[in-house]
Amino acid sequence: IGTTYKRSDEERSLVLDRYNQAKLNKPISKQALKRWFSDKYLENNPKTYDLFKRILNKEPKDHKNFLKAYELFANHIDDVAAIKKIDQKTLVMTGSDDIGSTPAMSKELVKDLINSTYIEIQNGKHLCSIECVDDVNMKIKNFINN
């Protein structure tokens, strides 16, 4: 769910910019939450909003650990040759409104995975697995049972 497969140079640059902001300890939580959830969901689920805001605005020690993970994510290069060797039945899913891990990226992954299926969650953003949990779970269940 929500791959960043074959990011363009522009897409990679945006992620690196966010990483560099995080390194300077500039807050990225509001930006991230807008990419991850719809405004309506955040309005109707203030506890979720607060939880993710706390996760993204951790203490200095936790921030250092976050930066390590974010650096790996920001600088990751796909191993296309390895991806093309995967022949297991694979579900690739993304939200239709995910601007960071776009439907186009997921469709590119499906092209390179031999035995894959693409499903797009309508009106879903990056964390559609939370916001659209029933739809996502039903799609996974149907995939497994087929």
PDB file of C-alpha atoms in Angstrom:
ATOM      1  CA  ILE A   1       0.000   0.000   0.000  1.00  0.00           C
ATOM      2  CA  GLY A   2       1.440   3.345  -1.062  1.00  0.00           C
ATOM      3  CA  THR A   3       4.676   2.530  -2.879  1.00  0.00           C
ATOM      4  CA  THR A   4       7.175   5.131  -4.072  1.00  0.00           C
ATOM      5  CA  TYR A   5       8.382   2.902  -6.904  1.00  0.00           C
ATOM      6  CA  LYS A   6      10.301   4.647  -9.675  1.00  0.00           C
ATOM      7  CA  ARG A   7      10.016   8.151  -8.222  1.00  0.00           C
ATOM      8  CA  SER A   8      10.825  10.870 -10.715  1.00  0.00           C
ATOM      9  CA  ASP A   9      13.696  13.256 -10.007  1.00  0.00           C
ATOM     10  CA  GLU A  10      11.128  15.901  -9.060  1.00  0.00           C
ATOM     11  CA  GLU A  11       9.325  13.524  -6.676  1.00  0.00           C
ATOM     12  CA  ARG A  12      12.633  12.505  -5.092  1.00  0.00           C
ATOM     13  CA  SER A  13      13.567  16.172  -4.725  1.00  0.00           C
ATOM     14  CA  LEU A  14      10.345  16.890  -2.798  1.00  0.00           C
ATOM     15  CA  VAL A  15      11.084  14.050  -0.381  1.00  0.00           C
ATOM     16  CA  LEU A  16      14.680  15.217   0.063  1.00  0.00           C
ATOM     17  CA  ASP A  17      13.404  18.745   0.761  1.00  0.00           C
ATOM     18  CA  ARG A  18      11.123  17.396   3.499  1.00  0.00           C
ATOM     19  CA  TYR A  19      14.010  15.352   4.904  1.00  0.00           C
ATOM     20  CA  ASN A  20      16.221  18.454   4.975  1.00  0.00           C
ATOM     21  CA  GLN A  21      13.460  20.404   6.759  1.00  0.00           C
ATOM     22  CA  ALA A  22      13.198  17.616   9.317  1.00  0.00           C
ATOM     23  CA  LYS A  23      17.003  17.686   9.824  1.00  0.00           C
ATOM     24  CA  LEU A  24      16.710  21.359  10.714  1.00  0.00           C
ATOM     25  CA  ASN A  25      14.028  20.346  13.214  1.00  0.00           C
ATOM     26  CA  LYS A  26      11.404  22.299  11.269  1.00  0.00           C
ATOM     27  CA  PRO A  27       7.924  20.935  11.866  1.00  0.00           C
ATOM     28  CA  ILE A  28       6.604  18.726   9.088  1.00  0.00           C
ATOM     29  CA  SER A  29       3.589  17.282  10.881  1.00  0.00           C
ATOM     30  CA  LYS A  30       0.893  19.545   9.387  1.00  0.00           C
ATOM     31  CA  GLN A  31       2.254  19.002   5.871  1.00  0.00           C
ATOM     32  CA  ALA A  32       2.414  15.255   6.378  1.00  0.00           C
ATOM     33  CA  LEU A  33      -1.064  14.978   7.847  1.00  0.00           C
ATOM     34  CA  LYS A  34      -2.527  16.880   4.863  1.00  0.00           C
ATOM     35  CA  ARG A  35      -0.822  14.392   2.517  1.00  0.00           C
ATOM     36  CA  TRP A  36      -1.877  11.372   4.555  1.00  0.00           C
ATOM     37  CA  PHE A  37      -5.546  12.109   5.405  1.00  0.00           C
ATOM     38  CA  SER A  38      -8.453  14.072   3.956  1.00  0.00           C
ATOM     39  CA  ASP A  39      -9.453  17.263   5.742  1.00  0.00           C
ATOM     40  CA  LYS A  40     -12.845  15.764   6.510  1.00  0.00           C
ATOM     41  CA  TYR A  41     -11.292  12.717   8.182  1.00  0.00           C
ATOM     42  CA  LEU A  42      -8.991  14.861  10.316  1.00  0.00           C
ATOM     43  CA  GLU A  43     -11.911  17.078  11.363  1.00  0.00           C
ATOM     44  CA  ASN A  44     -14.004  14.041  12.333  1.00  0.00           C
ATOM     45  CA  ASN A  45     -11.133  12.192  14.050  1.00  0.00           C
ATOM     46  CA  PRO A  46      -9.280  14.662  16.271  1.00  0.00           C
ATOM     47  CA  LYS A  47      -7.747  11.856  18.353  1.00  0.00           C
ATOM     48  CA  THR A  48      -6.087  10.398  15.259  1.00  0.00           C
ATOM     49  CA  TYR A  49      -4.879  13.863  14.291  1.00  0.00           C
ATOM     50  CA  ASP A  50      -3.398  14.400  17.759  1.00  0.00           C
ATOM     51  CA  LEU A  51      -1.795  10.939  17.826  1.00  0.00           C
ATOM     52  CA  PHE A  52       0.010  11.422  14.516  1.00  0.00           C
ATOM     53  CA  LYS A  53       1.020  14.950  15.424  1.00  0.00           C
ATOM     54  CA  ARG A  54       2.632  13.616  18.618  1.00  0.00           C
ATOM     55  CA  ILE A  55       4.388  10.856  16.652  1.00  0.00           C
ATOM     56  CA  LEU A  56       5.851  13.389  14.211  1.00  0.00           C
ATOM     57  CA  ASN A  57       6.853  15.892  16.892  1.00  0.00           C
ATOM     58  CA  LYS A  58       8.823  13.608  19.202  1.00  0.00           C
ATOM     59  CA  GLU A  59      11.555  14.419  21.675  1.00  0.00           C
ATOM     60  CA  PRO A  60      15.136  15.010  20.367  1.00  0.00           C
ATOM     61  CA  LYS A  61      16.226  11.372  20.885  1.00  0.00           C
ATOM     62  CA  ASP A  62      13.182  10.077  19.001  1.00  0.00           C
ATOM     63  CA  HIS A  63      13.652  12.732  16.328  1.00  0.00           C
ATOM     64  CA  LYS A  64      17.176  11.412  15.716  1.00  0.00           C
ATOM     65  CA  ASN A  65      15.762   7.910  15.138  1.00  0.00           C
ATOM     66  CA  PHE A  66      13.049   9.320  12.870  1.00  0.00           C
ATOM     67  CA  LEU A  67      15.726  11.077  10.799  1.00  0.00           C
ATOM     68  CA  LYS A  68      17.631   7.812  10.313  1.00  0.00           C
ATOM     69  CA  ALA A  69      14.544   6.129   8.884  1.00  0.00           C
ATOM     70  CA  TYR A  70      13.559   9.176   6.828  1.00  0.00           C
ATOM     71  CA  GLU A  71      17.066   9.391   5.335  1.00  0.00           C
ATOM     72  CA  LEU A  72      16.808   5.795   4.131  1.00  0.00           C
ATOM     73  CA  PHE A  73      13.388   6.486   2.647  1.00  0.00           C
ATOM     74  CA  ALA A  74      14.460   9.747   0.996  1.00  0.00           C
ATOM     75  CA  ASN A  75      17.558   8.227  -0.618  1.00  0.00           C
ATOM     76  CA  HIS A  76      16.181   4.794  -1.531  1.00  0.00           C
ATOM     77  CA  ILE A  77      16.836   3.610  -5.080  1.00  0.00           C
ATOM     78  CA  ASP A  78      14.599   0.845  -6.425  1.00  0.00           C
ATOM     79  CA  ASP A  79      16.203  -2.457  -7.423  1.00  0.00           C
ATOM     80  CA  VAL A  80      14.150  -2.961 -10.574  1.00  0.00           C
ATOM     81  CA  ALA A  81      15.989  -6.155 -11.557  1.00  0.00           C
ATOM     82  CA  ALA A  82      15.134  -7.751  -8.196  1.00  0.00           C
ATOM     83  CA  ILE A  83      11.508  -6.600  -8.430  1.00  0.00           C
ATOM     84  CA  LYS A  84      11.155  -8.212 -11.868  1.00  0.00           C
ATOM     85  CA  LYS A  85      12.229 -11.570 -10.383  1.00  0.00           C
ATOM     86  CA  ILE A  86       9.368 -11.671  -7.853  1.00  0.00           C
ATOM     87  CA  ASP A  87       6.779 -14.128  -9.127  1.00  0.00           C
ATOM     88  CA  GLN A  88       4.561 -14.497  -6.059  1.00  0.00           C
ATOM     89  CA  LYS A  89       0.964 -13.352  -6.201  1.00  0.00           C
ATOM     90  CA  THR A  90       1.148  -9.713  -5.095  1.00  0.00           C
ATOM     91  CA  LEU A  91      -1.428  -7.038  -4.328  1.00  0.00           C
ATOM     92  CA  VAL A  92      -0.402  -3.451  -5.014  1.00  0.00           C
ATOM     93  CA  MET A  93      -2.784  -0.878  -3.601  1.00  0.00           C
ATOM     94  CA  THR A  94      -2.862   2.887  -3.240  1.00  0.00           C
ATOM     95  CA  GLY A  95      -5.265   5.711  -2.578  1.00  0.00           C
ATOM     96  CA  SER A  96      -6.549   7.593  -5.603  1.00  0.00           C
ATOM     97  CA  ASP A  97      -5.678  10.913  -3.931  1.00  0.00           C
ATOM     98  CA  ASP A  98      -2.218   9.985  -2.625  1.00  0.00           C
ATOM     99  CA  ILE A  99       0.119  12.713  -3.892  1.00  0.00           C
ATOM    100  CA  GLY A 100       3.323  11.258  -2.431  1.00  0.00           C
ATOM    101  CA  SER A 101       2.936   7.580  -3.294  1.00  0.00           C
ATOM    102  CA  THR A 102       0.890   8.111  -6.386  1.00  0.00           C
ATOM    103  CA  PRO A 103      -1.332   5.711  -8.301  1.00  0.00           C
ATOM    104  CA  ALA A 104       1.140   6.080 -11.196  1.00  0.00           C
ATOM    105  CA  MET A 105       3.951   4.710  -8.995  1.00  0.00           C
ATOM    106  CA  SER A 106       1.832   1.712  -8.012  1.00  0.00           C
ATOM    107  CA  LYS A 107       0.918   1.074 -11.646  1.00  0.00           C
ATOM    108  CA  GLU A 108       4.631   1.122 -12.545  1.00  0.00           C
ATOM    109  CA  LEU A 109       5.264  -1.497  -9.859  1.00  0.00           C
ATOM    110  CA  VAL A 110       2.477  -3.677 -11.238  1.00  0.00           C
ATOM    111  CA  LYS A 111       4.081  -3.517 -14.696  1.00  0.00           C
ATOM    112  CA  ASP A 112       7.304  -4.958 -13.262  1.00  0.00           C
ATOM    113  CA  LEU A 113       5.784  -7.556 -10.937  1.00  0.00           C
ATOM    114  CA  ILE A 114       4.983 -10.711 -12.910  1.00  0.00           C
ATOM    115  CA  ASN A 115       1.948 -11.860 -10.918  1.00  0.00           C
ATOM    116  CA  SER A 116       0.424  -8.711  -9.474  1.00  0.00           C
ATOM    117  CA  THR A 117      -2.942  -7.016  -9.148  1.00  0.00           C
ATOM    118  CA  TYR A 118      -3.542  -3.278  -8.808  1.00  0.00           C
ATOM    119  CA  ILE A 119      -6.351  -1.854  -6.693  1.00  0.00           C
ATOM    120  CA  GLU A 120      -6.990   1.841  -6.194  1.00  0.00           C
ATOM    121  CA  ILE A 121      -8.916   3.009  -3.141  1.00  0.00           C
ATOM    122  CA  GLN A 122     -11.242   5.785  -4.275  1.00  0.00           C
ATOM    123  CA  ASN A 123     -10.878   9.047  -2.344  1.00  0.00           C
ATOM    124  CA  GLY A 124      -8.024   7.513  -0.349  1.00  0.00           C
ATOM    125  CA  LYS A 125      -4.887   9.357   0.569  1.00  0.00           C
ATOM    126  CA  HIS A 126      -1.582   7.964   1.839  1.00  0.00           C
ATOM    127  CA  LEU A 127      -3.003   6.400   4.992  1.00  0.00           C
ATOM    128  CA  CYS A 128      -6.131   5.039   3.341  1.00  0.00           C
ATOM    129  CA  SER A 129      -5.483   1.872   5.335  1.00  0.00           C
ATOM    130  CA  ILE A 130      -6.677   3.893   8.338  1.00  0.00           C
ATOM    131  CA  GLU A 131      -9.112   6.353   6.772  1.00  0.00           C
ATOM    132  CA  CYS A 132     -10.757   3.835   4.429  1.00  0.00           C
ATOM    133  CA  VAL A 133     -10.122   0.804   6.629  1.00  0.00           C
ATOM    134  CA  ASP A 134     -13.287  -1.124   5.705  1.00  0.00           C
ATOM    135  CA  ASP A 135     -12.724  -0.729   1.970  1.00  0.00           C
ATOM    136  CA  VAL A 136      -9.026  -1.612   2.226  1.00  0.00           C
ATOM    137  CA  ASN A 137      -9.697  -4.670   4.388  1.00  0.00           C
ATOM    138  CA  MET A 138     -12.428  -5.923   2.057  1.00  0.00           C
ATOM    139  CA  LYS A 139     -10.149  -5.531  -0.983  1.00  0.00           C
ATOM    140  CA  ILE A 140      -7.365  -7.460   0.795  1.00  0.00           C
ATOM    141  CA  LYS A 141      -9.779 -10.180   1.893  1.00  0.00           C
ATOM    142  CA  ASN A 142     -11.141 -10.550  -1.650  1.00  0.00           C
ATOM    143  CA  PHE A 143      -7.598 -10.705  -3.053  1.00  0.00           C
ATOM    144  CA  ILE A 144      -6.585 -13.426  -0.603  1.00  0.00           C
ATOM    145  CA  ASN A 145      -9.730 -15.475  -1.240  1.00  0.00           C
ATOM    146  CA  ASN A 146      -9.350 -15.421  -5.037  1.00  0.00           C
TER     147      ASN A 146
END
